[in-house]
């Protein structure tokens, strides 16, 4: 997983103009040599599917409970910013549901 993370980090650096294509290619060769692909990181599939469907840059994260949350680029927000807002919305919804079940968030 670390190699895949580094691949994406180097790819981002390259696209931002602060990295070089040689690093990206070196990591791709390493991945090929050890027989891994970006799809070995399960969450990549969700981000790429959403990106193709929406035709914009997207990001995805899998929470500890297995829930997938995504964010997509818009005129106002980057994909990462949208993801953070969506995570916060998910937390808020979970808190509301918790309260609706009769629980209290106040400690006595």
CSV table of N, CA and C in Angstrom, one decimal:
chain,number,residue,atom,x,y,z
A,1,UNK,N,0.8,-1.2,0.0
A,1,UNK,CA,0.0,0.0,0.0
A,1,UNK,C,0.9,1.3,0.0
A,2,UNK,N,2.0,1.2,0.7
A,2,UNK,CA,2.8,2.4,0.7
A,2,UNK,C,3.4,2.8,-0.7
A,3,UNK,N,3.7,1.8,-1.5
A,3,UNK,CA,4.2,2.1,-2.8
A,3,UNK,C,3.1,2.8,-3.6
A,4,UNK,N,1.8,2.3,-3.5
A,4,UNK,CA,0.7,2.9,-4.2
A,4,UNK,C,0.5,4.4,-3.7
A,5,UNK,N,0.6,4.6,-2.5
A,5,UNK,CA,0.5,5.9,-1.9
A,5,UNK,C,1.6,6.8,-2.5
A,6,UNK,N,2.8,6.3,-2.5
A,6,UNK,CA,3.9,7.1,-3.0
A,6,UNK,C,3.8,7.4,-4.5
A,7,UNK,N,3.2,6.4,-5.2
A,7,UNK,CA,2.9,6.6,-6.7
A,7,UNK,C,2.0,7.8,-6.9
A,8,UNK,N,0.9,7.8,-6.1
A,8,UNK,CA,-0.1,8.9,-6.3
A,8,UNK,C,0.5,10.2,-5.8
A,9,UNK,N,1.3,10.2,-4.7
A,9,UNK,CA,2.0,11.4,-4.3
A,9,UNK,C,2.9,12.0,-5.3
A,10,UNK,N,3.7,11.1,-6.0
A,10,UNK,CA,4.6,11.6,-7.0
A,10,UNK,C,3.9,12.0,-8.2
A,11,UNK,N,2.7,11.4,-8.5
A,11,UNK,CA,1.9,11.8,-9.7
A,11,UNK,C,1.3,13.2,-9.4
A,12,UNK,N,0.9,13.4,-8.2
A,12,UNK,CA,0.3,14.8,-7.8
A,12,UNK,C,1.4,15.8,-8.0
A,13,UNK,N,2.6,15.5,-7.4
A,13,UNK,CA,3.7,16.4,-7.5
A,13,UNK,C,4.0,16.8,-9.0
A,14,UNK,N,4.0,15.8,-9.8
A,14,UNK,CA,4.3,15.9,-11.2
A,14,UNK,C,3.3,16.9,-11.9
A,15,UNK,N,2.0,16.6,-11.6
A,15,UNK,CA,0.9,17.4,-12.2
A,15,UNK,C,1.0,18.8,-11.7
A,16,UNK,N,1.5,19.0,-10.4
A,16,UNK,CA,1.6,20.4,-9.9
A,16,UNK,C,2.8,21.1,-10.4
A,17,UNK,N,3.7,20.4,-11.1
A,17,UNK,CA,4.9,21.0,-11.6
A,17,UNK,C,6.1,21.0,-10.6
A,18,UNK,N,5.9,20.3,-9.5
A,18,UNK,CA,7.0,20.3,-8.5
A,18,UNK,C,7.7,18.9,-8.5
A,19,UNK,N,7.3,18.0,-9.3
A,19,UNK,CA,8.0,16.7,-9.4
A,19,UNK,C,8.3,16.4,-10.8
A,20,UNK,N,8.9,15.2,-11.0
A,20,UNK,CA,9.2,14.9,-12.4
A,20,UNK,C,8.7,13.6,-12.8
A,21,UNK,N,8.5,13.4,-14.1
A,21,UNK,CA,7.9,12.2,-14.7
A,21,UNK,C,8.8,11.0,-14.4
A,22,UNK,N,10.1,11.2,-14.2
A,22,UNK,CA,11.0,10.1,-14.0
A,22,UNK,C,10.7,9.3,-12.7
A,23,UNK,N,10.3,10.1,-11.7
A,23,UNK,CA,9.9,9.5,-10.4
A,23,UNK,C,8.7,8.6,-10.6
A,24,UNK,N,7.7,9.2,-11.3
A,24,UNK,CA,6.5,8.5,-11.5
A,24,UNK,C,6.7,7.2,-12.2
A,25,UNK,N,7.6,7.2,-13.3
A,25,UNK,CA,7.9,6.1,-14.1
A,25,UNK,C,8.7,5.0,-13.3
A,26,UNK,N,9.5,5.5,-12.4
A,26,UNK,CA,10.3,4.6,-11.6
A,26,UNK,C,9.4,3.8,-10.6
A,27,UNK,N,8.5,4.5,-10.0
A,27,UNK,CA,7.5,3.8,-9.1
A,27,UNK,C,6.6,2.9,-9.9
A,28,UNK,N,6.2,3.3,-11.1
A,28,UNK,CA,5.4,2.4,-11.9
A,28,UNK,C,6.1,1.1,-12.3
A,29,UNK,N,7.4,1.2,-12.6
A,29,UNK,CA,8.2,0.0,-12.9
A,29,UNK,C,8.3,-0.9,-11.7
A,30,UNK,N,8.5,-0.3,-10.5
A,30,UNK,CA,8.6,-1.0,-9.3
A,30,UNK,C,7.3,-1.8,-9.0
A,31,UNK,N,6.2,-1.1,-9.2
A,31,UNK,CA,4.9,-1.7,-9.0
A,31,UNK,C,4.7,-2.9,-10.0
A,32,UNK,N,5.1,-2.7,-11.3
A,32,UNK,CA,5.0,-3.8,-12.2
A,32,UNK,C,5.9,-5.0,-11.8
A,33,UNK,N,7.1,-4.7,-11.3
A,33,UNK,CA,8.1,-5.7,-11.0
A,33,UNK,C,7.6,-6.6,-9.8
A,34,UNK,N,6.8,-6.0,-8.9
A,34,UNK,CA,6.4,-6.7,-7.7
A,34,UNK,C,4.9,-7.2,-7.9
A,35,UNK,N,4.3,-6.8,-9.1
A,35,UNK,CA,3.0,-7.3,-9.4
A,35,UNK,C,1.8,-6.7,-8.7
A,36,UNK,N,1.9,-5.4,-8.5
A,36,UNK,CA,0.8,-4.7,-7.9
A,36,UNK,C,0.3,-3.6,-8.8
A,37,UNK,N,-0.9,-3.2,-8.7
A,37,UNK,CA,-1.5,-2.1,-9.5
A,37,UNK,C,-2.2,-1.1,-8.5
A,38,UNK,N,-2.6,0.0,-9.1
A,38,UNK,CA,-3.4,0.9,-8.3
A,38,UNK,C,-4.7,0.3,-7.7
A,39,UNK,N,-5.2,-0.7,-8.4
A,39,UNK,CA,-6.4,-1.3,-7.9
A,39,UNK,C,-6.3,-2.2,-6.7
A,40,UNK,N,-5.0,-2.5,-6.3
A,40,UNK,CA,-4.8,-3.2,-5.1
A,40,UNK,C,-5.1,-2.4,-3.9
A,41,UNK,N,-5.3,-1.1,-4.1
A,41,UNK,CA,-5.8,-0.3,-3.0
A,41,UNK,C,-7.3,-0.1,-3.3
A,42,UNK,N,-8.1,-0.8,-2.5
A,42,UNK,CA,-9.6,-0.9,-2.8
A,42,UNK,C,-10.3,0.4,-3.1
A,43,UNK,N,-9.9,1.5,-2.4
A,43,UNK,CA,-10.6,2.7,-2.5
A,43,UNK,C,-10.4,3.4,-3.9
A,44,UNK,N,-9.3,3.1,-4.6
A,44,UNK,CA,-9.0,3.7,-5.9
A,44,UNK,C,-10.1,3.5,-6.9
A,45,UNK,N,-10.7,2.3,-6.8
A,45,UNK,CA,-11.8,1.9,-7.7
A,45,UNK,C,-13.0,2.9,-7.6
A,46,UNK,N,-13.3,3.2,-6.4
A,46,UNK,CA,-14.5,4.1,-6.1
A,46,UNK,C,-14.2,5.5,-6.7
A,47,UNK,N,-13.0,6.0,-6.4
A,47,UNK,CA,-12.6,7.4,-6.9
A,47,UNK,C,-12.6,7.4,-8.4
A,48,UNK,N,-12.0,6.4,-9.0
A,48,UNK,CA,-11.9,6.4,-10.5
A,48,UNK,C,-13.3,6.3,-11.1
A,49,UNK,N,-14.2,5.4,-10.6
A,49,UNK,CA,-15.5,5.3,-11.1
A,49,UNK,C,-16.3,6.6,-11.0
A,50,UNK,N,-16.2,7.3,-9.9
A,50,UNK,CA,-16.9,8.5,-9.7
A,50,UNK,C,-16.4,9.6,-10.7
A,51,UNK,N,-15.1,9.6,-10.8
A,51,UNK,CA,-14.4,10.5,-11.7
A,51,UNK,C,-14.9,10.3,-13.2
A,52,UNK,N,-14.9,9.1,-13.6
A,52,UNK,CA,-15.4,8.8,-15.0
A,52,UNK,C,-16.9,9.1,-15.1
A,53,UNK,N,-17.7,8.8,-14.1
A,53,UNK,CA,-19.1,9.1,-14.2
A,53,UNK,C,-19.4,10.6,-14.2
A,54,UNK,N,-18.7,11.4,-13.4
A,54,UNK,CA,-19.0,12.8,-13.3
A,54,UNK,C,-18.1,13.6,-14.2
A,55,UNK,N,-17.1,13.0,-14.7
A,55,UNK,CA,-16.1,13.7,-15.6
A,55,UNK,C,-15.4,14.9,-14.9
A,56,UNK,N,-15.1,14.7,-13.7
A,56,UNK,CA,-14.3,15.7,-12.9
A,56,UNK,C,-13.4,15.0,-12.0
A,57,UNK,N,-12.4,15.7,-11.4
A,57,UNK,CA,-11.5,15.1,-10.4
A,57,UNK,C,-12.3,14.7,-9.2
A,58,UNK,N,-12.0,13.6,-8.6
A,58,UNK,CA,-12.6,13.1,-7.4
A,58,UNK,C,-11.6,12.5,-6.5
A,59,UNK,N,-12.0,12.4,-5.2
A,59,UNK,CA,-11.2,11.6,-4.2
A,59,UNK,C,-12.2,10.8,-3.4
A,60,UNK,N,-11.7,9.8,-2.8
A,60,UNK,CA,-12.5,8.9,-1.9
A,60,UNK,C,-11.8,8.4,-0.7
A,61,UNK,N,-12.5,8.2,0.3
A,61,UNK,CA,-11.9,7.6,1.5
A,61,UNK,C,-12.9,6.6,2.1
A,62,UNK,N,-12.3,5.5,2.7
A,62,UNK,CA,-13.1,4.5,3.3
A,62,UNK,C,-12.9,4.7,4.8
A,63,UNK,N,-14.1,4.8,5.5
A,63,UNK,CA,-14.0,5.0,6.9
A,63,UNK,C,-13.8,3.6,7.6
A,64,UNK,N,-13.5,3.6,8.9
A,64,UNK,CA,-13.2,2.4,9.6
A,64,UNK,C,-14.4,1.4,9.5
A,65,UNK,N,-15.6,1.9,9.4
A,65,UNK,CA,-16.8,1.0,9.4
A,65,UNK,C,-17.1,0.5,7.9
A,66,UNK,N,-16.2,0.9,7.0
A,66,UNK,CA,-16.3,0.4,5.6
A,66,UNK,C,-17.1,1.4,4.7
A,67,UNK,N,-17.7,2.4,5.3
A,67,UNK,CA,-18.5,3.4,4.5
A,67,UNK,C,-17.5,4.2,3.6
A,68,UNK,N,-17.9,4.4,2.3
A,68,UNK,CA,-17.1,5.1,1.4
A,68,UNK,C,-17.7,6.5,1.3
A,69,UNK,N,-16.8,7.5,1.4
A,69,UNK,CA,-17.2,8.9,1.2
A,69,UNK,C,-16.4,9.5,0.1
A,70,UNK,N,-17.0,10.2,-0.8
A,70,UNK,CA,-16.3,10.8,-2.0
A,70,UNK,C,-16.4,12.3,-2.0
A,71,UNK,N,-15.6,12.9,-2.7
A,71,UNK,CA,-15.7,14.4,-3.0
A,71,UNK,C,-15.3,14.6,-4.4
A,72,UNK,N,-16.0,15.6,-5.1
A,72,UNK,CA,-15.7,15.8,-6.5
A,72,UNK,C,-15.4,17.3,-6.6
A,73,UNK,N,-14.6,17.6,-7.6
A,73,UNK,CA,-14.2,19.0,-7.9
A,73,UNK,C,-15.4,19.7,-8.5
A,74,UNK,N,-15.5,21.0,-8.1
A,74,UNK,CA,-16.5,21.9,-8.7
A,74,UNK,C,-15.9,23.3,-8.9
A,75,UNK,N,-16.7,24.2,-9.4
A,75,UNK,CA,-16.2,25.5,-9.6
A,75,UNK,C,-15.8,26.2,-8.3
A,76,UNK,N,-16.4,25.8,-7.2
A,76,UNK,CA,-16.1,26.4,-5.9
A,76,UNK,C,-15.1,25.7,-5.0
A,77,UNK,N,-15.1,24.3,-5.2
A,77,UNK,CA,-14.3,23.5,-4.3
A,77,UNK,C,-13.4,22.5,-5.0
A,78,UNK,N,-12.2,22.3,-4.5
A,78,UNK,CA,-11.4,21.2,-5.0
A,78,UNK,C,-12.1,19.9,-4.5
A,79,UNK,N,-11.6,18.8,-5.1
A,79,UNK,CA,-12.2,17.5,-4.7
A,79,UNK,C,-11.9,17.2,-3.2
A,80,UNK,N,-10.7,17.5,-2.7
A,80,UNK,CA,-10.4,17.3,-1.3
A,80,UNK,C,-11.2,18.1,-0.4
A,81,UNK,N,-11.5,19.4,-0.8
A,81,UNK,CA,-12.3,20.2,0.1
A,81,UNK,C,-13.7,19.7,0.1
A,82,UNK,N,-14.2,19.2,-1.0
A,82,UNK,CA,-15.6,18.7,-1.0
A,82,UNK,C,-15.6,17.4,-0.2
A,83,UNK,N,-14.6,16.6,-0.2
A,83,UNK,CA,-14.5,15.4,0.6
A,83,UNK,C,-14.6,15.7,2.1
A,84,UNK,N,-13.9,16.7,2.5
A,84,UNK,CA,-13.9,17.1,3.9
A,84,UNK,C,-15.3,17.6,4.3
A,85,UNK,N,-16.0,18.3,3.5
A,85,UNK,CA,-17.3,18.8,3.8
A,85,UNK,C,-18.3,17.5,3.9
A,86,UNK,N,-18.1,16.6,2.9
A,86,UNK,CA,-18.9,15.4,2.9
A,86,UNK,C,-18.7,14.6,4.2
A,87,UNK,N,-17.5,14.5,4.6
A,87,UNK,CA,-17.2,13.8,5.9
A,87,UNK,C,-17.9,14.4,7.1
A,88,UNK,N,-17.8,15.8,7.1
A,88,UNK,CA,-18.5,16.5,8.2
A,88,UNK,C,-20.0,16.3,8.1
A,89,UNK,N,-20.5,16.3,7.0
A,89,UNK,CA,-22.0,16.0,6.8
A,89,UNK,C,-22.3,14.6,7.3
A,90,UNK,N,-21.5,13.6,7.0
A,90,UNK,CA,-21.7,12.3,7.5
A,90,UNK,C,-21.7,12.2,9.0
A,91,UNK,N,-20.7,12.9,9.6
A,91,UNK,CA,-20.6,13.0,11.1
A,91,UNK,C,-21.9,13.6,11.7
A,92,UNK,N,-22.3,14.7,11.1
A,92,UNK,CA,-23.5,15.4,11.5
A,92,UNK,C,-24.8,14.5,11.4
A,93,UNK,N,-24.9,13.8,10.3
A,93,UNK,CA,-26.1,12.9,10.1
A,93,UNK,C,-26.0,11.8,11.2
A,94,UNK,N,-24.9,11.2,11.4
A,94,UNK,CA,-24.8,10.2,12.4
A,94,UNK,C,-25.1,10.7,13.8
A,95,UNK,N,-24.7,11.9,14.1
A,95,UNK,CA,-25.0,12.5,15.4
A,95,UNK,C,-26.5,12.8,15.5
A,96,UNK,N,-27.2,13.2,14.5
A,96,UNK,CA,-28.6,13.5,14.5
A,96,UNK,C,-29.4,12.1,14.7
A,97,UNK,N,-28.9,11.1,14.0
A,97,UNK,CA,-29.6,9.8,14.2
A,97,UNK,C,-29.4,9.3,15.6
A,98,UNK,N,-28.2,9.5,16.1
A,98,UNK,CA,-27.9,9.1,17.5
A,98,UNK,C,-28.9,9.8,18.5
A,99,UNK,N,-29.1,11.1,18.3
A,99,UNK,CA,-30.0,11.8,19.2
A,99,UNK,C,-31.4,11.4,19.0
A,100,UNK,N,-31.8,11.1,17.7
A,100,UNK,CA,-33.2,10.7,17.5
A,100,UNK,C,-33.5,9.4,18.1
A,101,UNK,N,-32.5,8.6,18.4
A,101,UNK,CA,-32.7,7.3,19.1
A,101,UNK,C,-32.9,7.5,20.6
A,102,UNK,N,-32.8,8.7,21.1
A,102,UNK,CA,-33.0,9.0,22.5
A,102,UNK,C,-31.8,9.1,23.3
A,103,UNK,N,-30.6,9.1,22.7
A,103,UNK,CA,-29.4,9.3,23.4
A,103,UNK,C,-29.1,10.7,23.6
A,104,UNK,N,-28.2,11.0,24.5
A,104,UNK,CA,-27.8,12.4,24.8
A,104,UNK,C,-26.3,12.5,24.6
A,105,UNK,N,-25.9,13.7,24.1
A,105,UNK,CA,-24.5,14.0,23.9
A,105,UNK,C,-24.0,14.7,25.1
A,106,UNK,N,-24.8,15.1,26.0
A,106,UNK,CA,-24.3,15.8,27.2
A,106,UNK,C,-23.9,14.8,28.3
A,107,UNK,N,-22.9,15.1,28.9
A,107,UNK,CA,-22.4,14.2,30.0
A,107,UNK,C,-23.0,14.8,31.3
A,108,UNK,N,-23.3,14.0,32.2
A,108,UNK,CA,-23.8,14.4,33.5
A,108,UNK,C,-22.7,14.6,34.5
